[in-house]
PDB file of C-alpha atoms in Angstrom:
ATOM      1  CA  UNK A   9      28.176 125.895  46.162  1.00 56.00           C
ATOM      2  CA  UNK A  10      25.092 127.393  44.870  1.00 62.00           C
ATOM      3  CA  UNK A  11      23.857 130.962  45.509  1.00 78.00           C
ATOM      4  CA  UNK A  12      22.561 130.944  48.983  1.00 79.00           C
ATOM      5  CA  UNK A  13      25.028 128.306  50.473  1.00 84.00           C
ATOM      6  CA  UNK A  14      27.771 131.232  48.918  1.00 89.00           C
ATOM      7  CA  UNK A  15      25.955 134.535  50.636  1.00 90.00           C
ATOM      8  CA  UNK A  16      25.134 132.100  54.036  1.00 91.00           C
ATOM      9  CA  UNK A  17      29.148 131.728  54.087  1.00 94.00           C
ATOM     10  CA  UNK A  18      30.371 135.240  53.083  1.00 94.00           C
ATOM     11  CA  UNK A  19      28.027 136.560  55.884  1.00 95.00           C
ATOM     12  CA  UNK A  20      29.480 133.743  58.164  1.00 94.00           C
ATOM     13  CA  UNK A  21      33.001 134.509  57.703  1.00 95.00           C
ATOM     14  CA  UNK A  22      32.135 138.726  58.201  1.00 95.00           C
ATOM     15  CA  UNK A  23      30.517 137.831  61.637  1.00 96.00           C
ATOM     16  CA  UNK A  24      33.329 135.869  62.463  1.00 96.00           C
ATOM     17  CA  UNK A  25      35.974 138.957  61.484  1.00 96.00           C
ATOM     18  CA  UNK A  26      33.622 140.743  63.628  1.00 96.00           C
ATOM     19  CA  UNK A  27      33.967 138.611  66.999  1.00 95.00           C
ATOM     20  CA  UNK A  28      37.646 137.674  66.548  1.00 95.00           C
ATOM     21  CA  UNK A  29      38.668 140.921  65.902  1.00 94.00           C
ATOM     22  CA  UNK A  30      37.104 142.075  69.185  1.00 94.00           C
ATOM     23  CA  UNK A  31      38.141 139.098  70.964  1.00 93.00           C
ATOM     24  CA  UNK A  32      41.414 139.453  69.496  1.00 94.00           C
ATOM     25  CA  UNK A  33      41.753 143.076  70.450  1.00 92.00           C
ATOM     26  CA  UNK A  34      40.906 142.518  73.884  1.00 91.00           C
ATOM     27  CA  UNK A  35      43.334 140.123  74.665  1.00 93.00           C
ATOM     28  CA  UNK A  36      46.048 142.474  72.989  1.00 92.00           C
ATOM     29  CA  UNK A  37      44.582 145.353  75.285  1.00 90.00           C
ATOM     30  CA  UNK A  38      45.394 142.946  78.070  1.00 91.00           C
ATOM     31  CA  UNK A  39      48.774 142.045  77.045  1.00 92.00           C
ATOM     32  CA  UNK A  40      49.265 146.163  76.608  1.00 90.00           C
ATOM     33  CA  UNK A  41      48.140 146.847  79.983  1.00 90.00           C
ATOM     34  CA  UNK A  42      50.463 144.058  81.589  1.00 92.00           C
ATOM     35  CA  UNK A  43      53.145 144.950  79.768  1.00 92.00           C
ATOM     36  CA  UNK A  44      52.655 148.614  81.131  1.00 88.00           C
ATOM     37  CA  UNK A  45      52.302 146.867  84.996  1.00 90.00           C
ATOM     38  CA  UNK A  46      55.423 145.282  84.204  1.00 90.00           C
ATOM     39  CA  UNK A  47      57.729 148.254  84.027  1.00 88.00           C
ATOM     40  CA  UNK A  48      55.913 150.258  86.772  1.00 86.00           C
ATOM     41  CA  UNK A  49      53.428 152.536  85.239  1.00 86.00           C
ATOM     42  CA  UNK A  50      50.171 151.627  87.278  1.00 86.00           C
ATOM     43  CA  UNK A  51      47.840 151.846  83.983  1.00 84.00           C
ATOM     44  CA  UNK A  52      44.983 150.888  86.303  1.00 82.00           C
ATOM     45  CA  UNK A  53      44.544 153.892  88.098  1.00 84.00           C
ATOM     46  CA  UNK A  54      45.408 156.094  85.162  1.00 82.00           C
ATOM     47  CA  UNK A  55      41.747 155.621  83.440  1.00 77.00           C
ATOM     48  CA  UNK A  56      43.186 158.324  80.290  1.00 76.00           C
ATOM     49  CA  UNK A  57      45.981 156.483  79.345  1.00 79.00           C
ATOM     50  CA  UNK A  58      43.909 153.367  80.367  1.00 83.00           C
ATOM     51  CA  UNK A  59      41.437 153.894  77.459  1.00 80.00           C
ATOM     52  CA  UNK A  60      44.177 155.824  75.040  1.00 80.00           C
ATOM     53  CA  UNK A  61      45.584 151.957  74.960  1.00 84.00           C
ATOM     54  CA  UNK A  62      42.915 150.212  74.954  1.00 84.00           C
ATOM     55  CA  UNK A  63      41.151 152.227  71.872  1.00 82.00           C
ATOM     56  CA  UNK A  64      45.075 151.561  70.276  1.00 83.00           C
ATOM     57  CA  UNK A  65      44.723 148.385  70.566  1.00 87.00           C
ATOM     58  CA  UNK A  66      41.191 147.403  69.957  1.00 87.00           C
ATOM     59  CA  UNK A  67      40.463 150.252  67.246  1.00 85.00           C
ATOM     60  CA  UNK A  68      43.590 150.969  65.684  1.00 82.00           C
ATOM     61  CA  UNK A  69      46.085 147.670  65.599  1.00 87.00           C
ATOM     62  CA  UNK A  70      43.884 144.555  65.962  1.00 93.00           C
ATOM     63  CA  UNK A  71      40.754 146.000  63.986  1.00 94.00           C
ATOM     64  CA  UNK A  72      42.995 147.249  61.035  1.00 91.00           C
ATOM     65  CA  UNK A  73      45.242 144.769  61.560  1.00 92.00           C
ATOM     66  CA  UNK A  74      42.668 141.905  60.691  1.00 94.00           C
ATOM     67  CA  UNK A  75      41.128 143.851  58.393  1.00 94.00           C
ATOM     68  CA  UNK A  76      45.150 144.423  56.199  1.00 92.00           C
ATOM     69  CA  UNK A  77      45.678 140.341  57.338  1.00 93.00           C
ATOM     70  CA  UNK A  78      42.702 138.518  56.173  1.00 94.00           C
ATOM     71  CA  UNK A  79      43.171 140.721  52.992  1.00 92.00           C
ATOM     72  CA  UNK A  80      46.685 139.147  52.823  1.00 91.00           C
ATOM     73  CA  UNK A  81      45.550 135.922  53.418  1.00 91.00           C
ATOM     74  CA  UNK A  82      42.955 135.891  50.785  1.00 91.00           C
ATOM     75  CA  UNK A  83      45.526 137.537  48.346  1.00 90.00           C
ATOM     76  CA  UNK A  84      42.883 140.468  47.862  1.00 86.00           C
ATOM     77  CA  UNK A  85      45.069 143.413  48.280  1.00 79.00           C
ATOM     78  CA  UNK A  86      44.792 146.835  48.903  1.00 78.00           C
ATOM     79  CA  UNK A  87      42.757 147.338  45.565  1.00 85.00           C
ATOM     80  CA  UNK A  88      39.832 145.669  47.605  1.00 92.00           C
ATOM     81  CA  UNK A  89      39.404 148.928  49.577  1.00 93.00           C
ATOM     82  CA  UNK A  90      38.390 151.855  47.450  1.00 92.00           C
ATOM     83  CA  UNK A  91      40.211 154.639  49.109  1.00 94.00           C
ATOM     84  CA  UNK A  92      41.736 157.672  47.650  1.00 94.00           C
ATOM     85  CA  UNK A  93      42.530 161.449  48.873  1.00 94.00           C
ATOM     86  CA  UNK A  94      38.747 162.875  48.782  1.00 96.00           C
ATOM     87  CA  UNK A  95      37.847 164.838  45.896  1.00 96.00           C
ATOM     88  CA  UNK A  96      35.586 168.198  46.614  1.00 97.00           C
ATOM     89  CA  UNK A  97      32.605 166.248  45.953  1.00 97.00           C
ATOM     90  CA  UNK A  98      33.607 163.827  48.242  1.00 97.00           C
ATOM     91  CA  UNK A  99      34.054 165.941  50.822  1.00 97.00           C
ATOM     92  CA  UNK A 100      30.826 167.649  50.228  1.00 97.00           C
ATOM     93  CA  UNK A 101      28.973 164.193  50.357  1.00 97.00           C
ATOM     94  CA  UNK A 102      30.989 163.506  53.904  1.00 97.00           C
ATOM     95  CA  UNK A 103      29.375 167.141  55.073  1.00 97.00           C
ATOM     96  CA  UNK A 104      25.932 166.382  54.210  1.00 97.00           C
ATOM     97  CA  UNK A 105      26.550 162.145  55.891  1.00 97.00           C
ATOM     98  CA  UNK A 106      27.640 164.077  59.100  1.00 97.00           C
ATOM     99  CA  UNK A 107      24.149 166.323  59.021  1.00 97.00           C
ATOM    100  CA  UNK A 108      22.178 163.090  58.175  1.00 96.00           C
ATOM    101  CA  UNK A 109      23.601 161.234  61.258  1.00 96.00           C
ATOM    102  CA  UNK A 110      23.149 164.042  63.318  1.00 95.00           C
ATOM    103  CA  UNK A 111      19.837 164.119  62.241  1.00 95.00           C
ATOM    104  CA  UNK A 112      18.619 160.611  62.791  1.00 95.00           C
ATOM    105  CA  UNK A 113      19.904 160.862  66.011  1.00 94.00           C
ATOM    106  CA  UNK A 114      18.084 163.655  67.432  1.00 94.00           C
ATOM    107  CA  UNK A 115      15.221 161.753  65.192  1.00 95.00           C
ATOM    108  CA  UNK A 116      15.823 158.577  67.452  1.00 93.00           C
ATOM    109  CA  UNK A 117      16.017 160.620  70.771  1.00 92.00           C
ATOM    110  CA  UNK A 118      12.579 161.867  70.257  1.00 93.00           C
ATOM    111  CA  UNK A 119      11.050 158.427  69.401  1.00 92.00           C
ATOM    112  CA  UNK A 120      12.750 156.868  72.700  1.00 91.00           C
ATOM    113  CA  UNK A 121      12.034 159.846  74.880  1.00 90.00           C
ATOM    114  CA  UNK A 122       8.104 159.509  73.548  1.00 90.00           C
ATOM    115  CA  UNK A 123       7.816 155.886  73.815  1.00 87.00           C
ATOM    116  CA  UNK A 124       9.616 155.880  77.417  1.00 87.00           C
ATOM    117  CA  UNK A 125      12.524 153.997  76.906  1.00 87.00           C
ATOM    118  CA  UNK A 126      16.147 155.150  77.575  1.00 86.00           C
ATOM    119  CA  UNK A 127      19.533 154.016  75.674  1.00 84.00           C
ATOM    120  CA  UNK A 128      22.065 151.468  77.569  1.00 77.00           C
ATOM    121  CA  UNK A 129      25.100 153.819  77.943  1.00 80.00           C
ATOM    122  CA  UNK A 130      28.566 152.813  76.397  1.00 78.00           C
ATOM    123  CA  UNK A 131      31.083 151.691  78.605  1.00 73.00           C
ATOM    124  CA  UNK A 132      33.817 154.754  77.620  1.00 73.00           C
ATOM    125  CA  UNK A 133      31.177 156.850  78.877  1.00 70.00           C
ATOM    126  CA  UNK A 134      30.943 155.398  82.716  1.00 68.00           C
ATOM    127  CA  UNK A 135      35.074 155.433  83.057  1.00 72.00           C
ATOM    128  CA  UNK A 136      35.095 159.392  81.374  1.00 69.00           C
ATOM    129  CA  UNK A 137      32.657 159.875  83.826  1.00 67.00           C
ATOM    130  CA  UNK A 138      34.755 160.611  87.062  1.00 73.00           C
ATOM    131  CA  UNK A 139      37.472 162.588  84.468  1.00 79.00           C
ATOM    132  CA  UNK A 140      35.846 164.443  81.629  1.00 82.00           C
ATOM    133  CA  UNK A 141      39.651 165.029  80.216  1.00 83.00           C
ATOM    134  CA  UNK A 142      39.499 161.763  78.775  1.00 83.00           C
ATOM    135  CA  UNK A 143      36.924 162.536  76.218  1.00 86.00           C
ATOM    136  CA  UNK A 144      39.417 165.597  75.195  1.00 88.00           C
ATOM    137  CA  UNK A 145      42.168 162.145  74.613  1.00 86.00           C
ATOM    138  CA  UNK A 146      39.160 160.568  72.369  1.00 87.00           C
ATOM    139  CA  UNK A 147      37.993 163.423  69.828  1.00 91.00           C
ATOM    140  CA  UNK A 148      41.995 163.317  67.876  1.00 92.00           C
ATOM    141  CA  UNK A 149      41.872 159.148  68.602  1.00 89.00           C
ATOM    142  CA  UNK A 150      38.335 159.199  66.532  1.00 91.00           C
ATOM    143  CA  UNK A 151      40.456 160.456  63.434  1.00 93.00           C
ATOM    144  CA  UNK A 152      43.341 158.519  63.712  1.00 90.00           C
ATOM    145  CA  UNK A 153      41.807 155.214  65.406  1.00 89.00           C
ATOM    146  CA  UNK A 154      38.285 154.782  66.283  1.00 90.00           C
ATOM    147  CA  UNK A 155      36.787 156.257  62.568  1.00 92.00           C
ATOM    148  CA  UNK A 156      39.363 154.516  60.703  1.00 93.00           C
ATOM    149  CA  UNK A 157      39.959 151.155  62.043  1.00 93.00           C
ATOM    150  CA  UNK A 158      36.054 150.704  62.563  1.00 95.00           C
ATOM    151  CA  UNK A 159      35.752 151.506  59.148  1.00 96.00           C
ATOM    152  CA  UNK A 160      38.075 149.629  56.979  1.00 96.00           C
ATOM    153  CA  UNK A 161      37.182 146.404  59.001  1.00 96.00           C
ATOM    154  CA  UNK A 162      33.844 146.855  58.761  1.00 97.00           C
ATOM    155  CA  UNK A 163      32.979 149.043  55.590  1.00 97.00           C
ATOM    156  CA  UNK A 164      35.831 148.240  53.640  1.00 96.00           C
ATOM    157  CA  UNK A 165      36.455 144.703  54.749  1.00 96.00           C
ATOM    158  CA  UNK A 166      33.075 143.244  55.187  1.00 97.00           C
ATOM    159  CA  UNK A 167      30.556 145.298  53.296  1.00 97.00           C
ATOM    160  CA  UNK A 168      32.970 144.640  50.468  1.00 96.00           C
ATOM    161  CA  UNK A 169      33.164 140.834  50.557  1.00 95.00           C
ATOM    162  CA  UNK A 170      29.467 141.136  50.674  1.00 97.00           C
ATOM    163  CA  UNK A 171      28.960 143.045  48.636  1.00 95.00           C
ATOM    164  CA  UNK A 172      30.270 140.397  46.640  1.00 93.00           C
ATOM    165  CA  UNK A 173      27.623 137.830  47.039  1.00 94.00           C
ATOM    166  CA  UNK A 174      24.807 139.950  47.605  1.00 95.00           C
ATOM    167  CA  UNK A 175      23.200 143.312  46.458  1.00 94.00           C
ATOM    168  CA  UNK A 176      24.954 146.566  47.571  1.00 95.00           C
ATOM    169  CA  UNK A 177      22.010 147.486  49.598  1.00 96.00           C
ATOM    170  CA  UNK A 178      21.508 144.472  50.747  1.00 97.00           C
ATOM    171  CA  UNK A 179      25.556 144.117  51.845  1.00 97.00           C
ATOM    172  CA  UNK A 180      24.953 147.515  53.829  1.00 98.00           C
ATOM    173  CA  UNK A 181      22.469 146.011  55.763  1.00 97.00           C
ATOM    174  CA  UNK A 182      24.053 143.276  57.062  1.00 97.00           C
ATOM    175  CA  UNK A 183      27.244 144.784  57.612  1.00 98.00           C
ATOM    176  CA  UNK A 184      25.522 147.445  59.229  1.00 97.00           C
ATOM    177  CA  UNK A 185      24.198 144.517  62.239  1.00 97.00           C
ATOM    178  CA  UNK A 186      27.338 142.955  62.381  1.00 97.00           C
ATOM    179  CA  UNK A 187      28.897 146.297  62.804  1.00 96.00           C
ATOM    180  CA  UNK A 188      26.017 147.186  65.324  1.00 95.00           C
ATOM    181  CA  UNK A 189      25.378 143.848  67.047  1.00 94.00           C
ATOM    182  CA  UNK A 190      29.402 143.953  68.701  1.00 92.00           C
ATOM    183  CA  UNK A 191      28.564 147.067  69.994  1.00 89.00           C
ATOM    184  CA  UNK A 192      26.521 144.716  72.431  1.00 87.00           C
ATOM    185  CA  UNK A 193      29.770 143.768  74.485  1.00 83.00           C
ATOM    186  CA  UNK A 194      30.531 147.458  75.627  1.00 81.00           C
ATOM    187  CA  UNK A 195      27.109 148.660  76.897  1.00 82.00           C
ATOM    188  CA  UNK A 196      26.176 149.249  80.594  1.00 77.00           C
ATOM    189  CA  UNK A 197      22.220 148.920  81.411  1.00 78.00           C
ATOM    190  CA  UNK A 198      19.389 146.925  81.191  1.00 82.00           C
ATOM    191  CA  UNK A 199      18.526 144.651  77.638  1.00 84.00           C
ATOM    192  CA  UNK A 200      15.778 147.314  76.686  1.00 87.00           C
ATOM    193  CA  UNK A 201      18.449 150.034  76.512  1.00 86.00           C
ATOM    194  CA  UNK A 202      21.021 147.778  75.159  1.00 88.00           C
ATOM    195  CA  UNK A 203      18.762 147.273  72.163  1.00 91.00           C
ATOM    196  CA  UNK A 204      17.661 151.174  71.462  1.00 91.00           C
ATOM    197  CA  UNK A 205      22.090 151.624  71.119  1.00 92.00           C
ATOM    198  CA  UNK A 206      22.201 149.184  68.624  1.00 93.00           C
ATOM    199  CA  UNK A 207      18.951 150.056  66.843  1.00 93.00           C
ATOM    200  CA  UNK A 208      20.362 153.550  67.104  1.00 94.00           C
ATOM    201  CA  UNK A 209      24.225 152.617  65.808  1.00 95.00           C
ATOM    202  CA  UNK A 210      22.542 149.802  63.526  1.00 97.00           C
ATOM    203  CA  UNK A 211      20.692 153.010  61.993  1.00 96.00           C
ATOM    204  CA  UNK A 212      23.926 155.046  61.891  1.00 96.00           C
ATOM    205  CA  UNK A 213      25.927 152.589  60.359  1.00 97.00           C
ATOM    206  CA  UNK A 214      23.431 152.430  57.462  1.00 98.00           C
ATOM    207  CA  UNK A 215      24.036 155.840  56.644  1.00 97.00           C
ATOM    208  CA  UNK A 216      28.319 155.050  56.753  1.00 98.00           C
ATOM    209  CA  UNK A 217      27.588 151.825  54.311  1.00 98.00           C
ATOM    210  CA  UNK A 218      24.986 154.020  52.061  1.00 98.00           C
ATOM    211  CA  UNK A 219      28.019 156.844  52.160  1.00 98.00           C
ATOM    212  CA  UNK A 220      30.937 154.040  51.160  1.00 98.00           C
ATOM    213  CA  UNK A 221      28.988 152.899  48.181  1.00 97.00           C
ATOM    214  CA  UNK A 222      27.732 156.432  46.938  1.00 97.00           C
ATOM    215  CA  UNK A 223      31.271 157.669  46.899  1.00 97.00           C
ATOM    216  CA  UNK A 224      33.153 154.287  46.383  1.00 96.00           C
ATOM    217  CA  UNK A 225      35.579 155.953  48.683  1.00 97.00           C
ATOM    218  CA  UNK A 226      36.496 154.581  51.907  1.00 97.00           C
ATOM    219  CA  UNK A 227      38.276 157.652  53.088  1.00 97.00           C
ATOM    220  CA  UNK A 228      34.427 159.590  53.217  1.00 98.00           C
ATOM    221  CA  UNK A 229      32.998 157.170  55.859  1.00 98.00           C
ATOM    222  CA  UNK A 230      35.998 157.064  57.978  1.00 97.00           C
ATOM    223  CA  UNK A 231      35.843 160.854  58.238  1.00 97.00           C
ATOM    224  CA  UNK A 232      32.026 161.206  58.451  1.00 98.00           C
ATOM    225  CA  UNK A 233      32.493 158.475  61.323  1.00 97.00           C
ATOM    226  CA  UNK A 234      35.699 160.251  63.385  1.00 95.00           C
ATOM    227  CA  UNK A 235      33.902 163.682  63.119  1.00 96.00           C
ATOM    228  CA  UNK A 236      30.804 162.298  64.609  1.00 96.00           C
ATOM    229  CA  UNK A 237      32.465 160.582  67.319  1.00 93.00           C
ATOM    230  CA  UNK A 238      34.296 163.963  67.965  1.00 94.00           C
ATOM    231  CA  UNK A 239      31.893 165.508  67.872  1.00 95.00           C
ATOM    232  CA  UNK A 240      30.033 163.351  70.724  1.00 92.00           C
ATOM    233  CA  UNK A 241      32.767 163.380  72.804  1.00 90.00           C
ATOM    234  CA  UNK A 242      33.431 167.151  72.605  1.00 91.00           C
ATOM    235  CA  UNK A 243      29.474 167.634  73.934  1.00 90.00           C
ATOM    236  CA  UNK A 244      30.091 165.215  76.528  1.00 87.00           C
ATOM    237  CA  UNK A 245      33.050 166.920  77.365  1.00 89.00           C
ATOM    238  CA  UNK A 246      31.249 170.111  77.821  1.00 89.00           C
ATOM    239  CA  UNK A 247      28.326 168.713  79.768  1.00 85.00           C
ATOM    240  CA  UNK A 248      30.843 166.596  82.292  1.00 81.00           C
ATOM    241  CA  UNK A 249      32.220 170.566  82.972  1.00 82.00           C
ATOM    242  CA  UNK A 250      29.414 172.201  83.144  1.00 74.00           C
ATOM    243  CA  UNK A 251      29.727 174.512  80.031  1.00 75.00           C
ATOM    244  CA  UNK A 252      26.539 172.731  78.415  1.00 69.00           C
ATOM    245  CA  UNK A 253      23.086 171.614  79.728  1.00 63.00           C
ATOM    246  CA  UNK A 254      22.950 167.938  80.226  1.00 56.00           C
TER     247      UNK A 254
END
C-alpha cells in the first residue's frame, strides 16, 4: 500500500473509532438507564444521576474500554500509550497548558462577540439549567472519567496511530479535527453556532495534542483536560446560583 493509502487508512480507522465509540457509548448508557429502571429507580426524573451514569458509561467505560480493547486487538500493548507519573516539569507544562486553554477561550469569545455570532450550547448545560447541583457532580467526574477517557481515546490511541504515518504536527491537527467533530452530536443551537463551538473545541484540542507531543506523557493532557472542564463546570455553577455574574 502506498504511503498516501496508509495515511488515508489510518485517518479512516481513527474516525471510525471515534464515531463507533460514541455510538456504542450511547447504547451502553441506554442499557444502564434501563437497568436502573428495571430495579425501580426512575433515573429519567433524576437528572444528576442520569448525567453521572451517562458520563461513566460514555467517557469512562466506553471511550476508555474501546481504546484499551483496540490496543489489545492490535497487540499494541499499553506501551503504545505513553503515560507515567508527571514530573515537576510535566506539572509546570500542565499549568502552562491550562492557562493557554483559558487564554484561547477568552480570545475566541472576543472574536465571536465582535463578529456578532453565538456559540451553540452543549446539551449538558441545558440539562443542568434547572438543577445546578449537577455541575458539582461533574467537577470530580471531569478528573476521574471525562478527561482521562477522552484523552485515552483521542490523544493516546488516535493521535498515536496517526503519528505513525503522519508528521507529528499533522497528527495533532487530524486527531483534533476528529475530536472536535464528535461534539456535533451533543450540541443544541443553529448551524452557525455549532460550527463556532466545534471550531473552538478544535482550537483547544490542538493545545492538548501539543502537550502530549511535547511531554510524551498522556497524564499531562489528561490533567489539563480534567482541570479545564472542572473549572468551567465550577464557573457554570456559580453563575447558575447567582454567586457570579453571567
